[in-house]
């Protein structure tokens, strides 16, 4: 008998039974950040009476839909069944659990989606938890505030904040979701002491932010960075609060907004449009609205955090794709590679210097069929979520075998901190050490 209903801190909740799991869609983990709660840290969710029907995917966070035109629109955003309405009322998560009862203490994986901190959501067509459930892992995906709603810093906002800081609301949302999972996942058969945080692109940058933050306590047991995290990648930006506030002042001036009250009253769609126009007018800024070093969420820069050993002392797995975003390239015997590739190896070596366990590093090399995009940035998502059947590309039996192999590695890591599995007789995927800089290749 599937775990159809359960009791959490807010009240009773009912999901939808699938073949191998129960799915709880659109579970609120914080209050809607609307009205005066716009540009504030998330507030705890309110309780409800009766049974909450967690039967449909939630609103997505406000984002410029033109950001998903073109290549990625066809790749990930074209399926109507996964489209939902943009709204500021967007702080929800989705849970796939194979548990039959609430006392099973299964490993948990919490996914943070990518999208340059400006677009994306937790129920895109490539995301699904059924393949994880078949391997005994609970999957949680989240929405968090994006763009100007998630990362606008400004002296007006810092002045009203007791800590005299602003911005970082999107990352604070992620932490609120992580805290909610830690406090409530046992009701879904999960183990709150075995939560793996993982994400891709901006989701990997967010994951690195959270393992570098003092605000996440001991809630993260393992972490996976996909195509963004690492050491000296040139990708994570060390933006000070003062720099973020200056960007906010420039944006507010560009938008013709004259007061904090007017900023909070501004129509969400219009504010989103203005932010998109501002970003397009400043193409020199790779990412405009991003996390800042405020002394609260982050106390130092990303590379400094690992140099000083202030990142979580937990198992790590990280990697990139063959044709990933080339923030910078370094010539090598195997041709030009993104600095992400070398940054993943460098992260593992830094862990080793700290006297910690080195990381498991991967390189996804499958040139996807159907066009000449190759092993593009985010191409691995179809494989490690086991959703190839939803993809428009002419996948082969070998692609499905590759997906099964990757799913085994990801879920083994989530269970044991080792992608080879518990007490594997042969360590096929070795940690990346200085004297043995092993990188696991994923290809047909």
GROMACS .gro file of C-alpha atoms in nm:
model
  444
    1UNK     CA    1   0.000   0.000   0.000
    2UNK     CA    2   0.149   0.330  -0.111
    3UNK     CA    3   0.191   0.621   0.127
    4UNK     CA    4  -0.103   0.823  -0.007
    5UNK     CA    5  -0.160   1.051   0.292
    6UNK     CA    6   0.071   1.174   0.563
    7UNK     CA    7   0.089   1.438   0.836
    8UNK     CA    8   0.344   1.722   0.825
    9UNK     CA    9   0.393   2.034   1.035
   10UNK     CA   10   0.129   2.227   0.839
   11UNK     CA   11  -0.138   1.956   0.845
   12UNK     CA   12  -0.249   1.647   0.657
   13UNK     CA   13  -0.147   1.615   0.292
   14UNK     CA   14  -0.248   1.377   0.014
   15UNK     CA   15  -0.049   1.288  -0.295
   16UNK     CA   16  -0.108   1.097  -0.619
   17UNK     CA   17  -0.011   0.730  -0.649
   18UNK     CA   18   0.203   0.633  -0.950
   19UNK     CA   19   0.336   0.292  -1.055
   20UNK     CA   20   0.636   0.288  -0.823
   21UNK     CA   21   0.583   0.588  -0.597
   22UNK     CA   22   0.357   0.856  -0.458
   23UNK     CA   23   0.400   1.211  -0.592
   24UNK     CA   24   0.319   1.512  -0.376
   25UNK     CA   25   0.308   1.813  -0.609
   26UNK     CA   26   0.297   2.179  -0.515
   27UNK     CA   27   0.370   2.155  -0.141
   28UNK     CA   28   0.418   2.503   0.013
   29UNK     CA   29   0.745   2.539   0.204
   30UNK     CA   30   0.709   2.913   0.274
   31UNK     CA   31   0.447   3.186   0.265
   32UNK     CA   32   0.384   3.352  -0.072
   33UNK     CA   33   0.640   3.638  -0.098
   34UNK     CA   34   0.383   3.894  -0.211
   35UNK     CA   35   0.291   4.247  -0.103
   36UNK     CA   36   0.519   4.361   0.178
   37UNK     CA   37   0.695   4.020   0.170
   38UNK     CA   38   0.837   4.099  -0.175
   39UNK     CA   39   1.215   4.144  -0.133
   40UNK     CA   40   1.216   3.984   0.212
   41UNK     CA   41   1.353   3.656   0.341
   42UNK     CA   42   1.095   3.374   0.319
   43UNK     CA   43   0.853   3.330   0.607
   44UNK     CA   44   0.752   2.986   0.744
   45UNK     CA   45   0.445   2.834   0.577
   46UNK     CA   46   0.106   2.864   0.741
   47UNK     CA   47  -0.092   2.560   0.862
   48UNK     CA   48  -0.417   2.451   0.699
   49UNK     CA   49  -0.735   2.276   0.803
   50UNK     CA   50  -0.845   1.951   0.643
   51UNK     CA   51  -0.638   1.764   0.384
   52UNK     CA   52  -0.415   1.952   0.140
   53UNK     CA   53  -0.449   1.807  -0.214
   54UNK     CA   54  -0.091   1.793  -0.350
   55UNK     CA   55  -0.210   1.686  -0.694
   56UNK     CA   56  -0.080   1.945  -0.939
   57UNK     CA   57   0.248   2.121  -1.015
   58UNK     CA   58   0.273   2.475  -0.874
   59UNK     CA   59   0.314   2.818  -1.027
   60UNK     CA   60   0.659   2.888  -1.165
   61UNK     CA   61   0.847   3.193  -1.043
   62UNK     CA   62   0.826   3.509  -1.253
   63UNK     CA   63   1.065   3.496  -1.549
   64UNK     CA   64   1.095   3.644  -1.894
   65UNK     CA   65   0.956   3.374  -2.123
   66UNK     CA   66   1.179   3.500  -2.405
   67UNK     CA   67   1.470   3.363  -2.202
   68UNK     CA   68   1.346   3.013  -2.290
   69UNK     CA   69   1.306   3.074  -2.664
   70UNK     CA   70   1.519   2.894  -2.918
   71UNK     CA   71   1.735   2.593  -2.841
   72UNK     CA   72   1.639   2.537  -2.478
   73UNK     CA   73   1.270   2.600  -2.547
   74UNK     CA   74   1.266   2.304  -2.783
   75UNK     CA   75   1.485   2.097  -2.555
   76UNK     CA   76   1.314   2.142  -2.218
   77UNK     CA   77   1.017   2.382  -2.223
   78UNK     CA   78   0.795   2.280  -2.514
   79UNK     CA   79   0.575   2.018  -2.344
   80UNK     CA   80   0.241   2.179  -2.252
   81UNK     CA   81   0.170   1.926  -1.974
   82UNK     CA   82   0.455   2.073  -1.769
   83UNK     CA   83   0.368   2.440  -1.822
   84UNK     CA   84   0.223   2.635  -1.528
   85UNK     CA   85   0.147   3.002  -1.461
   86UNK     CA   86   0.418   3.248  -1.354
   87UNK     CA   87   0.346   3.410  -1.018
   88UNK     CA   88   0.514   3.557  -0.714
   89UNK     CA   89   0.322   3.288  -0.521
   90UNK     CA   90   0.580   3.029  -0.622
   91UNK     CA   91   0.754   2.886  -0.315
   92UNK     CA   92   0.655   2.522  -0.351
   93UNK     CA   93   0.827   2.186  -0.380
   94UNK     CA   94   0.747   1.845  -0.527
   95UNK     CA   95   0.820   1.507  -0.368
   96UNK     CA   96   0.845   1.161  -0.528
   97UNK     CA   97   0.862   0.887  -0.263
   98UNK     CA   98   0.861   0.507  -0.295
   99UNK     CA   99   0.794   0.465   0.078
  100UNK     CA  100   0.505   0.247   0.194
  101UNK     CA  101   0.516   0.387   0.547
  102UNK     CA  102   0.658   0.696   0.715
  103UNK     CA  103   0.923   0.509   0.914
  104UNK     CA  104   1.145   0.377   0.631
  105UNK     CA  105   1.421   0.644   0.654
  106UNK     CA  106   1.508   0.639   0.283
  107UNK     CA  107   1.787   0.858   0.138
  108UNK     CA  108   1.670   1.195   0.006
  109UNK     CA  109   1.788   1.397  -0.296
  110UNK     CA  110   1.700   1.768  -0.313
  111UNK     CA  111   1.735   1.915  -0.663
  112UNK     CA  112   1.796   2.285  -0.740
  113UNK     CA  113   1.720   2.369  -1.103
  114UNK     CA  114   1.941   2.585  -1.322
  115UNK     CA  115   1.861   2.871  -1.556
  116UNK     CA  116   2.115   3.153  -1.496
  117UNK     CA  117   1.919   3.259  -1.183
  118UNK     CA  118   1.658   3.407  -1.420
  119UNK     CA  119   1.447   3.116  -1.550
  120UNK     CA  120   1.360   2.749  -1.505
  121UNK     CA  121   1.148   2.560  -1.253
  122UNK     CA  122   1.138   2.241  -1.053
  123UNK     CA  123   0.897   2.050  -1.278
  124UNK     CA  124   1.051   2.093  -1.622
  125UNK     CA  125   0.991   1.800  -1.854
  126UNK     CA  126   1.336   1.651  -1.799
  127UNK     CA  127   1.289   1.628  -1.421
  128UNK     CA  128   1.112   1.329  -1.265
  129UNK     CA  129   1.160   1.115  -0.956
  130UNK     CA  130   1.029   0.776  -1.070
  131UNK     CA  131   1.371   0.639  -1.168
  132UNK     CA  132   1.507   0.748  -0.828
  133UNK     CA  133   1.216   0.585  -0.648
  134UNK     CA  134   1.285   0.255  -0.828
  135UNK     CA  135   1.631   0.274  -0.673
  136UNK     CA  136   1.504   0.354  -0.325
  137UNK     CA  137   1.571   0.730  -0.321
  138UNK     CA  138   1.320   1.009  -0.252
  139UNK     CA  139   1.348   1.304  -0.494
  140UNK     CA  140   1.248   1.659  -0.402
  141UNK     CA  141   1.248   1.945  -0.655
  142UNK     CA  142   1.188   2.310  -0.566
  143UNK     CA  143   1.101   2.650  -0.707
  144UNK     CA  144   1.283   2.956  -0.574
  145UNK     CA  145   1.263   3.327  -0.656
  146UNK     CA  146   1.449   3.427  -0.972
  147UNK     CA  147   1.600   3.737  -1.129
  148UNK     CA  148   1.506   4.070  -0.979
  149UNK     CA  149   1.259   3.902  -0.739
  150UNK     CA  150   1.525   3.668  -0.604
  151UNK     CA  151   1.844   3.872  -0.601
  152UNK     CA  152   1.778   4.249  -0.612
  153UNK     CA  153   1.991   4.431  -0.357
  154UNK     CA  154   1.945   4.803  -0.289
  155UNK     CA  155   2.029   5.051  -0.009
  156UNK     CA  156   1.653   5.098   0.050
  157UNK     CA  157   1.616   4.727   0.119
  158UNK     CA  158   1.932   4.707   0.330
  159UNK     CA  159   1.815   5.000   0.543
  160UNK     CA  160   1.492   4.827   0.642
  161UNK     CA  161   1.665   4.494   0.715
  162UNK     CA  162   1.777   4.435   1.079
  163UNK     CA  163   2.105   4.292   0.947
  164UNK     CA  164   2.145   4.583   0.699
  165UNK     CA  165   2.169   4.344   0.404
  166UNK     CA  166   1.962   4.280   0.093
  167UNK     CA  167   1.938   4.045  -0.205
  168UNK     CA  168   1.993   3.668  -0.185
  169UNK     CA  169   1.620   3.596  -0.144
  170UNK     CA  170   1.638   3.310  -0.394
  171UNK     CA  171   1.914   3.136  -0.197
  172UNK     CA  172   1.728   3.199   0.128
  173UNK     CA  173   1.429   3.030  -0.038
  174UNK     CA  174   1.650   2.732  -0.116
  175UNK     CA  175   1.763   2.718   0.247
  176UNK     CA  176   1.401   2.743   0.366
  177UNK     CA  177   1.316   2.449   0.138
  178UNK     CA  178   1.614   2.251   0.270
  179UNK     CA  179   1.509   2.324   0.629
  180UNK     CA  180   1.150   2.221   0.548
  181UNK     CA  181   1.274   1.894   0.401
  182UNK     CA  182   1.497   1.828   0.701
  183UNK     CA  183   1.203   1.886   0.937
  184UNK     CA  184   0.928   1.711   0.738
  185UNK     CA  185   1.075   1.445   0.507
  186UNK     CA  186   1.044   1.171   0.769
  187UNK     CA  187   0.667   1.194   0.719
  188UNK     CA  188   0.728   1.079   0.361
  189UNK     CA  189   0.955   0.791   0.463
  190UNK     CA  190   1.277   0.990   0.428
  191UNK     CA  191   1.589   1.012   0.639
  192UNK     CA  192   1.652   1.374   0.747
  193UNK     CA  193   2.013   1.283   0.821
  194UNK     CA  194   2.078   1.164   0.464
  195UNK     CA  195   1.994   1.455   0.233
  196UNK     CA  196   2.199   1.500  -0.084
  197UNK     CA  197   2.183   1.851  -0.231
  198UNK     CA  198   2.242   1.867  -0.606
  199UNK     CA  199   2.190   2.105  -0.895
  200UNK     CA  200   2.304   2.201  -1.244
  201UNK     CA  201   2.433   2.533  -1.381
  202UNK     CA  202   2.284   2.804  -1.155
  203UNK     CA  203   2.156   2.513  -0.947
  204UNK     CA  204   2.515   2.393  -0.902
  205UNK     CA  205   2.625   2.746  -0.814
  206UNK     CA  206   2.341   2.751  -0.561
  207UNK     CA  207   2.451   2.415  -0.422
  208UNK     CA  208   2.805   2.546  -0.381
  209UNK     CA  209   2.661   2.855  -0.212
  210UNK     CA  210   2.467   2.641   0.036
  211UNK     CA  211   2.759   2.414   0.126
  212UNK     CA  212   2.963   2.735   0.181
  213UNK     CA  213   2.695   2.900   0.399
  214UNK     CA  214   2.677   2.887   0.779
  215UNK     CA  215   2.296   2.903   0.749
  216UNK     CA  216   2.257   2.541   0.633
  217UNK     CA  217   2.367   2.389   0.964
  218UNK     CA  218   2.420   2.011   0.933
  219UNK     CA  219   2.129   1.955   0.697
  220UNK     CA  220   2.340   1.853   0.393
  221UNK     CA  221   2.501   1.509   0.401
  222UNK     CA  222   2.638   1.504   0.041
  223UNK     CA  223   2.650   1.739  -0.258
  224UNK     CA  224   2.669   1.717  -0.637
  225UNK     CA  225   2.771   2.009  -0.862
  226UNK     CA  226   2.678   1.970  -1.230
  227UNK     CA  227   2.831   2.216  -1.479
  228UNK     CA  228   2.907   2.517  -1.260
  229UNK     CA  229   3.055   2.435  -0.919
  230UNK     CA  230   3.424   2.395  -0.844
  231UNK     CA  231   3.744   2.586  -0.773
  232UNK     CA  232   3.879   2.865  -0.997
  233UNK     CA  233   3.615   2.798  -1.263
  234UNK     CA  234   3.561   3.163  -1.350
  235UNK     CA  235   3.190   3.093  -1.315
  236UNK     CA  236   3.095   3.171  -0.954
  237UNK     CA  237   3.114   3.545  -0.901
  238UNK     CA  238   3.238   3.698  -0.576
  239UNK     CA  239   2.993   3.990  -0.570
  240UNK     CA  240   3.008   4.208  -0.259
  241UNK     CA  241   2.692   4.350  -0.105
  242UNK     CA  242   2.807   4.699  -0.207
  243UNK     CA  243   2.847   4.588  -0.568
  244UNK     CA  244   2.506   4.421  -0.565
  245UNK     CA  245   2.349   4.734  -0.417
  246UNK     CA  246   2.508   4.945  -0.692
  247UNK     CA  247   2.357   4.716  -0.957
  248UNK     CA  248   2.024   4.754  -0.778
  249UNK     CA  249   2.053   5.133  -0.780
  250UNK     CA  250   2.132   5.130  -1.151
  251UNK     CA  251   1.832   4.906  -1.220
  252UNK     CA  252   1.592   5.117  -1.014
  253UNK     CA  253   1.712   5.430  -1.196
  254UNK     CA  254   1.672   5.251  -1.532
  255UNK     CA  255   1.318   5.149  -1.434
  256UNK     CA  256   1.225   5.503  -1.324
  257UNK     CA  257   1.122   5.388  -0.975
  258UNK     CA  258   1.156   5.657  -0.710
  259UNK     CA  259   1.084   5.483  -0.378
  260UNK     CA  260   1.077   5.148  -0.200
  261UNK     CA  261   0.699   5.172  -0.178
  262UNK     CA  262   0.676   5.214  -0.555
  263UNK     CA  263   0.917   4.924  -0.603
  264UNK     CA  264   0.693   4.697  -0.397
  265UNK     CA  265   0.376   4.819  -0.571
  266UNK     CA  266   0.513   4.764  -0.921
  267UNK     CA  267   0.318   4.508  -1.121
  268UNK     CA  268   0.514   4.180  -1.122
  269UNK     CA  269   0.490   4.128  -1.497
  270UNK     CA  270   0.612   4.483  -1.562
  271UNK     CA  271   0.894   4.450  -1.309
  272UNK     CA  272   1.001   4.129  -1.480
  273UNK     CA  273   0.993   4.304  -1.820
  274UNK     CA  274   1.199   4.597  -1.689
  275UNK     CA  275   1.458   4.362  -1.538
  276UNK     CA  276   1.490   4.175  -1.867
  277UNK     CA  277   1.533   4.502  -2.057
  278UNK     CA  278   1.796   4.617  -1.807
  279UNK     CA  279   1.993   4.292  -1.841
  280UNK     CA  280   1.983   4.315  -2.220
  281UNK     CA  281   2.114   4.672  -2.200
  282UNK     CA  282   2.414   4.548  -1.998
  283UNK     CA  283   2.545   4.251  -2.199
  284UNK     CA  284   2.887   4.293  -2.038
  285UNK     CA  285   2.742   4.145  -1.717
  286UNK     CA  286   2.745   3.768  -1.759
  287UNK     CA  287   2.489   3.727  -1.481
  288UNK     CA  288   2.319   4.035  -1.336
  289UNK     CA  289   2.107   3.926  -1.040
  290UNK     CA  290   2.311   3.671  -0.844
  291UNK     CA  291   2.403   3.585  -0.482
  292UNK     CA  292   2.616   3.841  -0.299
  293UNK     CA  293   2.863   3.815  -0.011
  294UNK     CA  294   2.656   3.977   0.264
  295UNK     CA  295   2.823   3.834   0.577
  296UNK     CA  296   2.508   3.633   0.647
  297UNK     CA  297   2.441   3.392   0.360
  298UNK     CA  298   2.806   3.407   0.256
  299UNK     CA  299   3.092   3.529   0.471
  300UNK     CA  300   3.361   3.510   0.202
  301UNK     CA  301   3.419   3.443  -0.167
  302UNK     CA  302   3.362   3.099  -0.319
  303UNK     CA  303   3.727   3.006  -0.375
  304UNK     CA  304   3.826   3.151  -0.038
  305UNK     CA  305   3.568   2.933   0.137
  306UNK     CA  306   3.730   2.612   0.020
  307UNK     CA  307   4.083   2.749   0.067
  308UNK     CA  308   3.996   2.818   0.430
  309UNK     CA  309   3.812   2.487   0.473
  310UNK     CA  310   3.481   2.655   0.556
  311UNK     CA  311   3.280   2.444   0.310
  312UNK     CA  312   3.090   2.144   0.445
  313UNK     CA  313   3.310   1.841   0.516
  314UNK     CA  314   3.094   1.593   0.324
  315UNK     CA  315   3.130   1.367   0.017
  316UNK     CA  316   3.123   1.552  -0.316
  317UNK     CA  317   3.060   1.452  -0.676
  318UNK     CA  318   3.096   1.704  -0.957
  319UNK     CA  319   3.149   1.730  -1.329
  320UNK     CA  320   3.073   1.895  -1.661
  321UNK     CA  321   2.996   1.810  -2.022
  322UNK     CA  322   3.231   1.786  -2.319
  323UNK     CA  323   3.083   2.091  -2.496
  324UNK     CA  324   2.993   2.281  -2.180
  325UNK     CA  325   2.982   2.658  -2.141
  326UNK     CA  326   3.331   2.782  -2.223
  327UNK     CA  327   3.376   3.053  -1.965
  328UNK     CA  328   3.740   3.028  -2.061
  329UNK     CA  329   3.928   2.753  -2.236
  330UNK     CA  330   4.266   2.602  -2.173
  331UNK     CA  331   4.442   2.407  -2.451
  332UNK     CA  332   4.500   2.041  -2.376
  333UNK     CA  333   4.586   1.717  -2.550
  334UNK     CA  334   4.215   1.642  -2.576
  335UNK     CA  335   4.130   1.977  -2.730
  336UNK     CA  336   3.987   2.295  -2.575
  337UNK     CA  337   3.792   2.231  -2.255
  338UNK     CA  338   3.585   2.460  -2.041
  339UNK     CA  339   3.741   2.585  -1.720
  340UNK     CA  340   3.452   2.403  -1.553
  341UNK     CA  341   3.626   2.076  -1.638
  342UNK     CA  342   3.951   2.180  -1.472
  343UNK     CA  343   3.767   2.352  -1.187
  344UNK     CA  344   3.602   2.022  -1.090
  345UNK     CA  345   3.941   1.849  -1.071
  346UNK     CA  346   4.085   2.143  -0.877
  347UNK     CA  347   3.796   2.127  -0.623
  348UNK     CA  348   3.880   1.762  -0.553
  349UNK     CA  349   4.249   1.841  -0.514
  350UNK     CA  350   4.167   2.125  -0.273
  351UNK     CA  351   3.961   1.884  -0.061
  352UNK     CA  352   4.261   1.652  -0.052
  353UNK     CA  353   4.487   1.940   0.058
  354UNK     CA  354   4.245   2.002   0.347
  355UNK     CA  355   4.289   1.640   0.456
  356UNK     CA  356   3.940   1.548   0.344
  357UNK     CA  357   3.806   1.283   0.109
  358UNK     CA  358   3.868   1.378  -0.255
  359UNK     CA  359   3.565   1.413  -0.481
  360UNK     CA  360   3.428   1.191  -0.755
  361UNK     CA  361   3.465   1.381  -1.085
  362UNK     CA  362   3.285   1.302  -1.412
  363UNK     CA  363   3.292   1.412  -1.776
  364UNK     CA  364   2.973   1.362  -1.979
  365UNK     CA  365   3.081   1.312  -2.341
  366UNK     CA  366   2.776   1.171  -2.522
  367UNK     CA  367   2.712   1.372  -2.839
  368UNK     CA  368   2.333   1.378  -2.831
  369UNK     CA  369   2.158   1.255  -3.148
  370UNK     CA  370   1.926   1.469  -3.358
  371UNK     CA  371   2.145   1.774  -3.427
  372UNK     CA  372   2.504   1.893  -3.397
  373UNK     CA  373   2.474   2.047  -3.048
  374UNK     CA  374   2.700   1.777  -2.906
  375UNK     CA  375   2.733   1.720  -2.532
  376UNK     CA  376   2.595   2.068  -2.463
  377UNK     CA  377   2.548   2.244  -2.130
  378UNK     CA  378   2.268   2.052  -1.948
  379UNK     CA  379   2.265   1.761  -2.197
  380UNK     CA  380   2.318   1.513  -1.912
  381UNK     CA  381   1.986   1.597  -1.747
  382UNK     CA  382   1.779   1.359  -1.962
  383UNK     CA  383   2.014   1.077  -1.861
  384UNK     CA  384   2.057   1.124  -1.486
  385UNK     CA  385   1.682   1.175  -1.437
  386UNK     CA  386   1.588   0.878  -1.657
  387UNK     CA  387   1.352   1.079  -1.877
  388UNK     CA  388   1.488   1.000  -2.226
  389UNK     CA  389   1.142   0.891  -2.341
  390UNK     CA  390   1.021   1.253  -2.306
  391UNK     CA  391   1.298   1.391  -2.525
  392UNK     CA  392   1.237   1.474  -2.894
  393UNK     CA  393   1.574   1.329  -2.990
  394UNK     CA  394   1.606   0.984  -3.157
  395UNK     CA  395   1.757   0.810  -2.855
  396UNK     CA  396   1.904   0.462  -2.904
  397UNK     CA  397   1.911   0.155  -2.684
  398UNK     CA  398   2.268   0.251  -2.597
  399UNK     CA  399   2.143   0.588  -2.469
  400UNK     CA  400   1.900   0.410  -2.238
  401UNK     CA  401   2.181   0.188  -2.110
  402UNK     CA  402   2.394   0.497  -2.046
  403UNK     CA  403   2.105   0.654  -1.856
  404UNK     CA  404   2.067   0.343  -1.638
  405UNK     CA  405   2.438   0.348  -1.563
  406UNK     CA  406   2.430   0.715  -1.463
  407UNK     CA  407   2.119   0.668  -1.249
  408UNK     CA  408   2.293   0.388  -1.063
  409UNK     CA  409   2.595   0.612  -0.999
  410UNK     CA  410   2.389   0.911  -0.886
  411UNK     CA  411   2.165   0.712  -0.653
  412UNK     CA  412   2.454   0.506  -0.514
  413UNK     CA  413   2.627   0.830  -0.425
  414UNK     CA  414   2.308   0.957  -0.263
  415UNK     CA  415   2.279   0.641  -0.056
  416UNK     CA  416   2.640   0.580   0.040
  417UNK     CA  417   2.858   0.873  -0.069
  418UNK     CA  418   3.015   0.639  -0.325
  419UNK     CA  419   2.886   0.612  -0.686
  420UNK     CA  420   3.013   0.253  -0.707
  421UNK     CA  421   2.771   0.136  -0.438
  422UNK     CA  422   2.812   0.011  -0.084
  423UNK     CA  423   3.118  -0.211  -0.043
  424UNK     CA  424   3.154  -0.249  -0.420
  425UNK     CA  425   3.402  -0.529  -0.498
  426UNK     CA  426   3.570  -0.314  -0.765
  427UNK     CA  427   3.595   0.065  -0.744
  428UNK     CA  428   3.526   0.141  -1.109
  429UNK     CA  429   3.486   0.514  -1.046
  430UNK     CA  430   3.786   0.622  -0.839
  431UNK     CA  431   3.811   0.947  -0.643
  432UNK     CA  432   4.007   1.220  -0.822
  433UNK     CA  433   4.338   1.241  -0.635
  434UNK     CA  434   4.652   1.440  -0.710
  435UNK     CA  435   4.851   1.120  -0.768
  436UNK     CA  436   4.560   0.964  -0.961
  437UNK     CA  437   4.349   1.245  -1.121
  438UNK     CA  438   4.076   1.005  -1.232
  439UNK     CA  439   3.775   1.147  -1.419
  440UNK     CA  440   3.486   0.913  -1.495
  441UNK     CA  441   3.371   0.934  -1.859
  442UNK     CA  442   3.006   0.891  -1.949
  443UNK     CA  443   2.956   0.802  -2.314
  444UNK     CA  444   2.805   0.522  -2.520
   0.00000   0.00000   0.00000
